[in-house]
Tab-separated table of C-alpha atoms and ligand atoms in Angstrom:
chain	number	residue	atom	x	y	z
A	1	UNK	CA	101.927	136.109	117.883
A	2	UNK	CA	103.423	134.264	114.892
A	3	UNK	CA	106.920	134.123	113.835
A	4	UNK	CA	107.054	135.326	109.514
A	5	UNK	CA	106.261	132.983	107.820
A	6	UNK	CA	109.038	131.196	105.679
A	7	UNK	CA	107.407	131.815	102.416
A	8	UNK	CA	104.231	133.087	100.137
A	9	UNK	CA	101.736	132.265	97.647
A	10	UNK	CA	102.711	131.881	94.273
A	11	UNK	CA	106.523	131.664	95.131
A	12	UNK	CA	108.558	128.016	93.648
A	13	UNK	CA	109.352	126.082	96.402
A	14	UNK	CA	113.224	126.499	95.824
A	15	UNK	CA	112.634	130.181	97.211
A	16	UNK	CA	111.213	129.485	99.974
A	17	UNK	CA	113.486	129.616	103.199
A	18	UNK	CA	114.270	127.029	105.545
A	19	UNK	CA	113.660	124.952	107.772
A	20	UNK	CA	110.415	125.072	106.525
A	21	UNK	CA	107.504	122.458	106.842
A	22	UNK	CA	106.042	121.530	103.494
A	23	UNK	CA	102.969	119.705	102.499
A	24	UNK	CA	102.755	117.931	99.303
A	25	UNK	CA	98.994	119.178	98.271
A	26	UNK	CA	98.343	116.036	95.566
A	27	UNK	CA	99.919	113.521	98.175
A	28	UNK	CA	98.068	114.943	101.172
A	29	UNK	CA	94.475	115.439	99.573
A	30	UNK	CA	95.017	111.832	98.084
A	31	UNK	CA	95.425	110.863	101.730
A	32	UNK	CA	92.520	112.849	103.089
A	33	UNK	CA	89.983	111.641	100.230
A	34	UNK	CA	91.460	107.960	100.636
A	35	UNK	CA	90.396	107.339	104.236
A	36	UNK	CA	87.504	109.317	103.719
A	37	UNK	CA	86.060	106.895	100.910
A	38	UNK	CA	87.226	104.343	103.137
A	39	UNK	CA	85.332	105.064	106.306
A	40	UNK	CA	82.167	105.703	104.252
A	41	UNK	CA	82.402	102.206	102.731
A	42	UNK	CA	83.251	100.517	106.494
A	43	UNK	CA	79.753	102.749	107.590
A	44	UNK	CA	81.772	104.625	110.223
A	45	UNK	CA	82.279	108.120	111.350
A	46	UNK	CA	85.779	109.636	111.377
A	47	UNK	CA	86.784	112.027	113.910
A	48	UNK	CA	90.914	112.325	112.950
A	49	UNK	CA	93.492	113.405	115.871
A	50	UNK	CA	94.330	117.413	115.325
A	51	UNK	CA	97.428	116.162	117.518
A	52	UNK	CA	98.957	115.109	113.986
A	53	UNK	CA	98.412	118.675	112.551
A	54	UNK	CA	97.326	121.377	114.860
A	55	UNK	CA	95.726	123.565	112.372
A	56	UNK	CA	92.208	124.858	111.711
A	57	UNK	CA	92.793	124.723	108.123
A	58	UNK	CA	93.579	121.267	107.969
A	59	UNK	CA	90.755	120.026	110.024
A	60	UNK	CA	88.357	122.179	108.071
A	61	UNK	CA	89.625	120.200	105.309
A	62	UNK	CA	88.710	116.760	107.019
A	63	UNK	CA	84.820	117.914	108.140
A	64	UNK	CA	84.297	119.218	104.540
A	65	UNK	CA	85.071	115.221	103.784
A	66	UNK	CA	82.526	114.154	106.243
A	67	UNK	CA	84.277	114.233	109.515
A	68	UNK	CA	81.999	114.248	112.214
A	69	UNK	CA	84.687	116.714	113.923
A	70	UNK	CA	88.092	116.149	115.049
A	71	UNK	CA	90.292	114.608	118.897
A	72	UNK	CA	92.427	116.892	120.376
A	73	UNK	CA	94.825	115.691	123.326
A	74	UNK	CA	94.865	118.572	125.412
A	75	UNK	CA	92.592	121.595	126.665
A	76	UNK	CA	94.308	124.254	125.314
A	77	UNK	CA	94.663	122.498	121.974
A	78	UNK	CA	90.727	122.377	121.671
A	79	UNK	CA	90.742	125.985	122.790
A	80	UNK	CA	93.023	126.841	119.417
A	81	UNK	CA	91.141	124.896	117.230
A	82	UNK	CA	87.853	125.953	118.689
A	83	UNK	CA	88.917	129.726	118.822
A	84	UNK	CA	90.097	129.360	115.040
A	85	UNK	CA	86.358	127.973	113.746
A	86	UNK	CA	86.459	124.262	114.641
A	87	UNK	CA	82.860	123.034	116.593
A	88	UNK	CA	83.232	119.758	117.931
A	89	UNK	CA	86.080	118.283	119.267
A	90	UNK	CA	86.844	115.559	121.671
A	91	UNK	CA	89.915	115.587	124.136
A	92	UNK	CA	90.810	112.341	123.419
A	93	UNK	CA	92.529	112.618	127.052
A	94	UNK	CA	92.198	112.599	131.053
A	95	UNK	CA	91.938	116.139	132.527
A	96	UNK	CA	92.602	116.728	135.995
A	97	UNK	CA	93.037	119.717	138.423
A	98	UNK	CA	90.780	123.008	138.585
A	99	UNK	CA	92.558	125.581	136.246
A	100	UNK	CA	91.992	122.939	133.371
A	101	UNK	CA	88.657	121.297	134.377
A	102	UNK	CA	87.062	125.054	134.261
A	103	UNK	CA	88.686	126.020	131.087
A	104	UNK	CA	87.166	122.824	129.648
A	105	UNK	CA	84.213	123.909	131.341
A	106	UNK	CA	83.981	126.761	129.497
A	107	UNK	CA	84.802	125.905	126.302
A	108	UNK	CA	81.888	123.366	126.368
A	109	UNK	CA	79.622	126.255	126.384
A	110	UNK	CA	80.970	127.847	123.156
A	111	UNK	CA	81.398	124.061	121.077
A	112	UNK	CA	80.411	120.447	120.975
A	113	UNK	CA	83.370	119.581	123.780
A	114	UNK	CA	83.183	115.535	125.266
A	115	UNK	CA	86.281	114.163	127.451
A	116	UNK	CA	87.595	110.995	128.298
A	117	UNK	CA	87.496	109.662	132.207
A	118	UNK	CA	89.565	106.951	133.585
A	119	UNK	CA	88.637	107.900	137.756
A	120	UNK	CA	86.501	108.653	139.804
A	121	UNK	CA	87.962	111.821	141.009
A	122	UNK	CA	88.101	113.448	136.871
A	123	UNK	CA	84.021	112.931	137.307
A	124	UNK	CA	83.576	114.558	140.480
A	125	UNK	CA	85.912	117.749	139.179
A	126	UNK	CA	84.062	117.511	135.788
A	127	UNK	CA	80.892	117.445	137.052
A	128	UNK	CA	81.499	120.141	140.654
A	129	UNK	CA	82.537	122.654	137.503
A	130	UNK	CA	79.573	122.060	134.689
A	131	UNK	CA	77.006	122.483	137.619
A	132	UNK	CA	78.902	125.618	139.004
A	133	UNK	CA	78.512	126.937	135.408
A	134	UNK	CA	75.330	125.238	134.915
A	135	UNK	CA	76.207	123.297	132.048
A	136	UNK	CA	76.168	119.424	130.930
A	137	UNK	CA	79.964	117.853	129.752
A	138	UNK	CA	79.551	114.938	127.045
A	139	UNK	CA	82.102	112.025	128.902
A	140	UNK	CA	83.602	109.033	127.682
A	141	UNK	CA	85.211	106.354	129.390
A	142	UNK	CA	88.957	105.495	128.391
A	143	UNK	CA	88.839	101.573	128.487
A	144	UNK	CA	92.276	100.358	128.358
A	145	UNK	CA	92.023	97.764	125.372
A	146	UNK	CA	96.126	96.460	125.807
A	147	UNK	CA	97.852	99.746	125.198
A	148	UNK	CA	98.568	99.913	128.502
A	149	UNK	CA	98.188	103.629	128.955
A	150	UNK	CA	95.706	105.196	130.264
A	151	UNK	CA	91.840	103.810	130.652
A	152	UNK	CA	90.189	101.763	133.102
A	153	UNK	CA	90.009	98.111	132.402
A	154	UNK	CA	87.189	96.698	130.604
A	155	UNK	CA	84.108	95.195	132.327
A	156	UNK	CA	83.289	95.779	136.165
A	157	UNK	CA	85.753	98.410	136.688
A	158	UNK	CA	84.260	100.925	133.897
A	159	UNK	CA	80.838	99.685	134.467
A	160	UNK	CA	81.313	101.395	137.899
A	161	UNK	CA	82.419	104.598	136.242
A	162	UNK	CA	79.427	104.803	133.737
A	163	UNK	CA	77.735	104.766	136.918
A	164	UNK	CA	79.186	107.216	138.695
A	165	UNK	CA	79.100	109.328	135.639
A	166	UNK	CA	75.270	108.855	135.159
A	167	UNK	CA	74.324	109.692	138.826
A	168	UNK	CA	77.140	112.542	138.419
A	169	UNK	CA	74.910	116.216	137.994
A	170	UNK	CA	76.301	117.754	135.151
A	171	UNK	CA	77.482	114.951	133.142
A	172	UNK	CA	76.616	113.029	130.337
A	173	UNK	CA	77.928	109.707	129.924
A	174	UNK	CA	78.094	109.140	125.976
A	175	UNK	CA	80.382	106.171	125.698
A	176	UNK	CA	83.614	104.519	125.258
A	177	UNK	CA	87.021	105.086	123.640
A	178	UNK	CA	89.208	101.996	123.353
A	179	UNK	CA	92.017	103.316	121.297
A	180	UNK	CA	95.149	100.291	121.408
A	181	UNK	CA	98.085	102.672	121.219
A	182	UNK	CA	100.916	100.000	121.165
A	183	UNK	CA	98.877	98.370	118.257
A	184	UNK	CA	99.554	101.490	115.840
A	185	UNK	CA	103.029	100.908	115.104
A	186	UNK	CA	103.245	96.795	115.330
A	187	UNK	CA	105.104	96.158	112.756
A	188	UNK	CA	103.627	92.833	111.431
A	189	UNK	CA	99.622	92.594	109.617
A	190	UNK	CA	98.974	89.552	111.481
A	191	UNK	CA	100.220	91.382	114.930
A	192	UNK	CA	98.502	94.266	114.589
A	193	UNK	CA	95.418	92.300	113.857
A	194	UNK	CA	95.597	89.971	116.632
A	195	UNK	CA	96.188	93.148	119.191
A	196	UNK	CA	93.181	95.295	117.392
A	197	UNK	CA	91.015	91.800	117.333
A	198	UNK	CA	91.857	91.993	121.606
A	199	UNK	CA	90.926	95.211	121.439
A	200	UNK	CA	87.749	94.927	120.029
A	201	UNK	CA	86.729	92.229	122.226
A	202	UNK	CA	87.250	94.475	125.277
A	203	UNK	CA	85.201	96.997	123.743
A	204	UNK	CA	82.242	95.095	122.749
A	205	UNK	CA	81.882	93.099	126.220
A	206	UNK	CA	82.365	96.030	128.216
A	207	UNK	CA	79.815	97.913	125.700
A	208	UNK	CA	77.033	95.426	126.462
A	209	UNK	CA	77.537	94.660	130.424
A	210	UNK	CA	77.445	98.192	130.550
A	211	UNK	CA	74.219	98.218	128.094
A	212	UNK	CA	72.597	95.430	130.112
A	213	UNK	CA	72.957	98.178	133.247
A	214	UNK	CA	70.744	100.447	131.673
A	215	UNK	CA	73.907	102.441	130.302
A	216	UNK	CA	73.986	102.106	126.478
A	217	UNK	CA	77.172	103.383	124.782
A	218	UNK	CA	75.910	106.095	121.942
A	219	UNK	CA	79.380	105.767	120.512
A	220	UNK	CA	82.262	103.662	120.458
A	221	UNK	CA	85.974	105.606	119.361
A	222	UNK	CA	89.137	104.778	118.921
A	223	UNK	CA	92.026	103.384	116.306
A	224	UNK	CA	94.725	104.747	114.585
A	225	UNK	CA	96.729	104.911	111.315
A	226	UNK	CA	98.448	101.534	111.844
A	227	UNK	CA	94.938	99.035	113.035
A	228	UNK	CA	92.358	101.695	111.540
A	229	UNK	CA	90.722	99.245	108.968
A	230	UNK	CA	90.394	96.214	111.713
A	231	UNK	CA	88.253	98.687	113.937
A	232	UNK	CA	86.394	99.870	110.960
A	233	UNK	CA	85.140	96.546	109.892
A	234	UNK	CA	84.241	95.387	113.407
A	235	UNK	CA	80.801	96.280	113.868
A	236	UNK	CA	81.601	97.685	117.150
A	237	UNK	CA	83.323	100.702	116.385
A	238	UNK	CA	81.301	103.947	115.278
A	239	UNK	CA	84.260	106.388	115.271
A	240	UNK	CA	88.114	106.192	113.849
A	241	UNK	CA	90.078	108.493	115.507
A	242	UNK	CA	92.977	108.162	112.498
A	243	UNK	CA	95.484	111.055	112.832
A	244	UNK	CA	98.677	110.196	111.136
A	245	UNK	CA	97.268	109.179	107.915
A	246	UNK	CA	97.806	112.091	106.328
A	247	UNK	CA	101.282	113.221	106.152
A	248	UNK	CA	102.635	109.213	107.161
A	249	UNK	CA	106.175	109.597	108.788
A	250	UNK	CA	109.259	108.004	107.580
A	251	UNK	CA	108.270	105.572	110.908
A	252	UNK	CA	104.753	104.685	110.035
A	253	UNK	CA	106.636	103.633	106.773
A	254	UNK	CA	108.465	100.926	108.376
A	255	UNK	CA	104.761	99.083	109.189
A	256	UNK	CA	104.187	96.483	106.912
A	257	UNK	CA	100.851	95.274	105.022
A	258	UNK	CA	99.162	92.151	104.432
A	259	UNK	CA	101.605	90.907	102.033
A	260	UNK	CA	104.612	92.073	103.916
A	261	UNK	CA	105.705	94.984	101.921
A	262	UNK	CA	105.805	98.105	103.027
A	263	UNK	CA	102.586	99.807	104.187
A	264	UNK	CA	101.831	101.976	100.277
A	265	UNK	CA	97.900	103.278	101.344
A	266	UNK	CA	98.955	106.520	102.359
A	267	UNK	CA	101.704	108.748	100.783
A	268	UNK	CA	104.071	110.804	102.364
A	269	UNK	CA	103.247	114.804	102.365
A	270	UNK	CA	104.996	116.290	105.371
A	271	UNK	CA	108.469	116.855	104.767
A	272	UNK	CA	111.220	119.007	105.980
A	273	UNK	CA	112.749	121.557	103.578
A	274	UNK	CA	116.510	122.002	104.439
A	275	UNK	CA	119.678	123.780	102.712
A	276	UNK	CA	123.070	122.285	102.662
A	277	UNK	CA	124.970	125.085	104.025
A	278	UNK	CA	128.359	123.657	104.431
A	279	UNK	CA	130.284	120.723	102.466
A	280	UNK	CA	133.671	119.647	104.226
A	281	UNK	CA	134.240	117.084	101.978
A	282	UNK	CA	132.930	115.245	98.289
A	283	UNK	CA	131.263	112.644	100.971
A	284	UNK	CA	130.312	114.460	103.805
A	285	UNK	CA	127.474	118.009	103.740
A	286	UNK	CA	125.967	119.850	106.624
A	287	UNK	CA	122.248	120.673	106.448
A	288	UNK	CA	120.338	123.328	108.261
A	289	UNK	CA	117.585	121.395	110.105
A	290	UNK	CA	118.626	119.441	113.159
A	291	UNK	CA	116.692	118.816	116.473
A	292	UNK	CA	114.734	122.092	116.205
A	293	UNK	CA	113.387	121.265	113.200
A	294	UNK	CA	112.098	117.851	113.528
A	295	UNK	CA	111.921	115.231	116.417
A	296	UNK	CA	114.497	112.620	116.198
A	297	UNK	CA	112.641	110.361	119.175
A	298	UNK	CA	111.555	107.797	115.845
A	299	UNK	CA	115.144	107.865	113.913
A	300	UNK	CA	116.757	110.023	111.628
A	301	UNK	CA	114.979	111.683	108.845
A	302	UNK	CA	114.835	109.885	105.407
A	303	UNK	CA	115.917	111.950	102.350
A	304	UNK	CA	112.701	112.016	99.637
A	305	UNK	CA	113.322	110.763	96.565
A	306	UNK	CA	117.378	110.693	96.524
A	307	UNK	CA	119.600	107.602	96.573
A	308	UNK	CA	122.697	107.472	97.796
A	309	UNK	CA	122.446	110.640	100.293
A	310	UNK	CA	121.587	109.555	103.815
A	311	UNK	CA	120.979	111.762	107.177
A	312	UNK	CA	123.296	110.296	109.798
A	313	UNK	CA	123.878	112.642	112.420
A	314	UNK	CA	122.362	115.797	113.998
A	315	UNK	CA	122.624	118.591	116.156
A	316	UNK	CA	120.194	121.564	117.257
A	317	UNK	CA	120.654	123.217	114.096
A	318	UNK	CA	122.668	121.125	112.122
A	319	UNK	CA	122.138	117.853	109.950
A	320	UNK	CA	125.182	115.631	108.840
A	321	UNK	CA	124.431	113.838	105.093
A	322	UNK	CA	126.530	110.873	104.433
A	323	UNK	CA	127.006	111.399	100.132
A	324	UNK	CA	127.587	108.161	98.646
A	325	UNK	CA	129.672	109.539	95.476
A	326	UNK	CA	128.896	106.907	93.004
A	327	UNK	CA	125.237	107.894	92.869
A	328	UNK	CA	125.275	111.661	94.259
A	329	UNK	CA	126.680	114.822	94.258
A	330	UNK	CA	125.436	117.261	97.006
A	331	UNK	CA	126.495	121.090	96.308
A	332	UNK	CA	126.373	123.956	98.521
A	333	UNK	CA	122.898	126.105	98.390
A	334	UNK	CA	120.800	122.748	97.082
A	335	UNK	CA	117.968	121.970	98.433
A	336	UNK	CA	116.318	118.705	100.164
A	337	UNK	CA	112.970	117.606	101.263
A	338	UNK	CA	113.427	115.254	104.524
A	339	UNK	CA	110.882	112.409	105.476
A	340	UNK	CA	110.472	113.147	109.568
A	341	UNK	CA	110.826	109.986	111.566
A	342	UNK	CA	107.329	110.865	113.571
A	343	UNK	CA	104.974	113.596	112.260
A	344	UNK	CA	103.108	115.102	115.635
A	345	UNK	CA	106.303	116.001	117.518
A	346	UNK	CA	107.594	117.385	114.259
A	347	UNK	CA	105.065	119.652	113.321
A	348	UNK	CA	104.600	121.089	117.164
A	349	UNK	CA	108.286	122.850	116.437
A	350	UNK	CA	106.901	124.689	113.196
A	351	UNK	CA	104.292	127.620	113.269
A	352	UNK	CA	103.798	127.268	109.584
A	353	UNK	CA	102.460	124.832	107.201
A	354	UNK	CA	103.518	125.686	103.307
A	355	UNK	CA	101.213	123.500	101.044
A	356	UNK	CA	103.018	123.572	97.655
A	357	UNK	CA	101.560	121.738	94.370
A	358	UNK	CA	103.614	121.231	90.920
A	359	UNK	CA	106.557	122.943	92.579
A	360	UNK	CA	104.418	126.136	93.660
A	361	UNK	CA	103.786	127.394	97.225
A	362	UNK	CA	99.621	127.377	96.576
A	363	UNK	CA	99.197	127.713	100.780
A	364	UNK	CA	100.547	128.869	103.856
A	365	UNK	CA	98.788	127.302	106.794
A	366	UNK	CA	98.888	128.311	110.234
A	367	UNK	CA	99.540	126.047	113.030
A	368	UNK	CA	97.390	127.389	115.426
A	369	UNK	CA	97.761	124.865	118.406
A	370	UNK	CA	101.547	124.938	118.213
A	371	UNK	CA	102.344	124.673	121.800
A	372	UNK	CA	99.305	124.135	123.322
A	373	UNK	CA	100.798	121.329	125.474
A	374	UNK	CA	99.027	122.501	128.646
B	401	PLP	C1	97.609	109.532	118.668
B	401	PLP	C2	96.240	109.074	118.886
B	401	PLP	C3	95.440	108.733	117.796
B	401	PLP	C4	95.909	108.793	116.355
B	401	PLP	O1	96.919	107.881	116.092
B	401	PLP	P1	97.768	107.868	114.726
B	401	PLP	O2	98.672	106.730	114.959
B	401	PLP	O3	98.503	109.151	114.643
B	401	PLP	O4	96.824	107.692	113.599
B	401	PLP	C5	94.117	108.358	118.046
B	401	PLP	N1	93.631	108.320	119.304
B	401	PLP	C6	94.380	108.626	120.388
B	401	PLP	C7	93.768	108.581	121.745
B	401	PLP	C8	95.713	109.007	120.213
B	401	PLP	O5	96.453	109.285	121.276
């Protein structure tokens, strides 16, 4: 059950209510067509994270690009996305305990479902359900590359798991992810570079001791928005598993390229429609999108494209601007569009997507794994 959505087609985005999530169509199909062309040119296959967007629509978007399919982080996430039209999907994730291993299970048998491992006990639940239901599970092994998250390390350890996996009835072993999540959001080129260049060495040894066991790796997967093009150019990758790339948060922003300016590849397109509903003073105004509306875990919220109005404070429903009155004047009723500080947290409080192009709502979006956390 959806709540109304906050607005319609063909409506100017000044009438549509808030808080409401808005895309910026040119910005965001810039973004999608951009890394795209890009992955074609590196010769690899992109799979982007749903956990960015959530929505059918949006990965439908991505596979009519050339994705191979998209990641999804948790079981009932792939069961939104599958249930709304999307056919292959990995869960980018470890799964563990009976409820979720059978649903996973199950949904194998209706799309192209693989999984990540990092124990021996997720293969033996994995593979006790697929031969209860008499199916085969695609599994890949989470290496852990220097994120320091989940994964198994590289070499001996995971060549024991692609064993246990190949001997394990029911199971497929298809390969490895090594995604570097602590990489993403280095702030320096040269650091992120060194950390991805780590990375990729972990991958490719582990790769071919576990090739010279018999156990070739069909596909290699991993990278994100902030190390994507190192992993694309190393020869070892075959997948990029790139989520935030397309609406790029007001954090991603602070990532700097090779020249040490800001990151400029990708444009922001997710923002935050607010309303200043109170103004206590010519300095001070009160928005209508606090911590409900946006996750705050990254910083405050950047104001798009106005100078001298700054979000410094915030409350469940309430946003405090700081107006500096030399450059702006902030009256009741206006209207802002707020950068988020981090995207996927942000659009898991929304049900709604509004996709609006030359100031016109052209699309309202569902978010159809909103939630799906379990
Ligand atoms: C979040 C995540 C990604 C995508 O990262 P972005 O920084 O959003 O591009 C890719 N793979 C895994 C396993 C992730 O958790």
């Amino acid at each position: 059950m959806h709540v109304p959505a906050p607005a319609e087609v063909g409506i100017s985005l000044d009438e549509v209510d808030t808080p409401a999530l808005i895309v910026d169509l040119d910005a965001f199909e810039k973004n999608l067509d951009h890394m795209a062309l890009l992955a074609k040119k590196a010769g690899v296959l992109l799979r982007p994270h749903a956990k960015a967007h959530k929505s059918a629509a949006i990965a439908q978007q991505q596979i009519e690009r050339g994705a191979v399919g998209v990641c999804a982080q948790k079981v009932s996430e792939a069961e939104a996305l599958v249930n709304a039209g999307i056919q292959n999907v990995l869960i980018s994730n470890e799964i563990v305990g009976a409820k979720k291993v059978d649903r996973l299970v199950d949904l194998s048998r209706r799309a192209t479902i693989s999984v990540c491992v990092d124990h021996i006990e997720q293969v033996r639940q994995l593979s006790f359900a697929a031969q209860r239901e008499g199916t085969e599970v695609s599994v890949l092994i989470e290496v852990n590359v220097g994120g320091d998250r989940c994964g198994v390390l590289p070499g001996q350890p995971a060549l024991a798991l692609a064993q246990a996996i190949d001997d394990a009835p029911g199971l497929r072993f298809s390969g490895l992810q090594a995604y570097h999540n602590n990489a993403q959001h280095t702030r320096l080129y040269v650091e992120r570079g060194d950390a991805t260049a780590s990375a990729i060495e972990k991958a490719s040894a582990t790769a071919t001791l576990l090739g010279q066991h018999g156990l070739p790796c069909e596909v290699i997967t991993g990278a994100g928005t902030g190390t994507f093009t190192f992993e694309a150019n190393s020869g070892i990758y075959d997948e990029l598993q790139v989520g935030s790339y397309i609406f790029m948060d007001a954090d991603y922003a602070q990532n700097l390229d090779r020249s040490g300016e800001p990151v400029s590849e990708f444009q922001h397109s997710l923002f935050v429609y607010t309303t200043v509903m109170s103004v206590p003073s010519s300095t001070k105004a009160v928005v209508d999108a606090g911590i409900k509306s946006m996750s705050f875990e990254c910083g405050f919220p950047r104001v798009h494209q106005a100078s001298g109005i700054e979000y410094v404070g915030r409350a469940d429903e309430h946003g405090v601007l700081e107006i500096d009155q030399q450059v702006a004047t902030v009256n009741l009723g206006d209207k802002l569009l707020l950068i988020p500080g981090h995207c996927d947290p942000t659009v898991n409080l929304h049900e709604w997507f509004v996709g609006v192009r030359d100031n016109k709502v052209e699309a309202v979006w569902p978010i159809d794994a909103r939630g799906m956390i379990f």
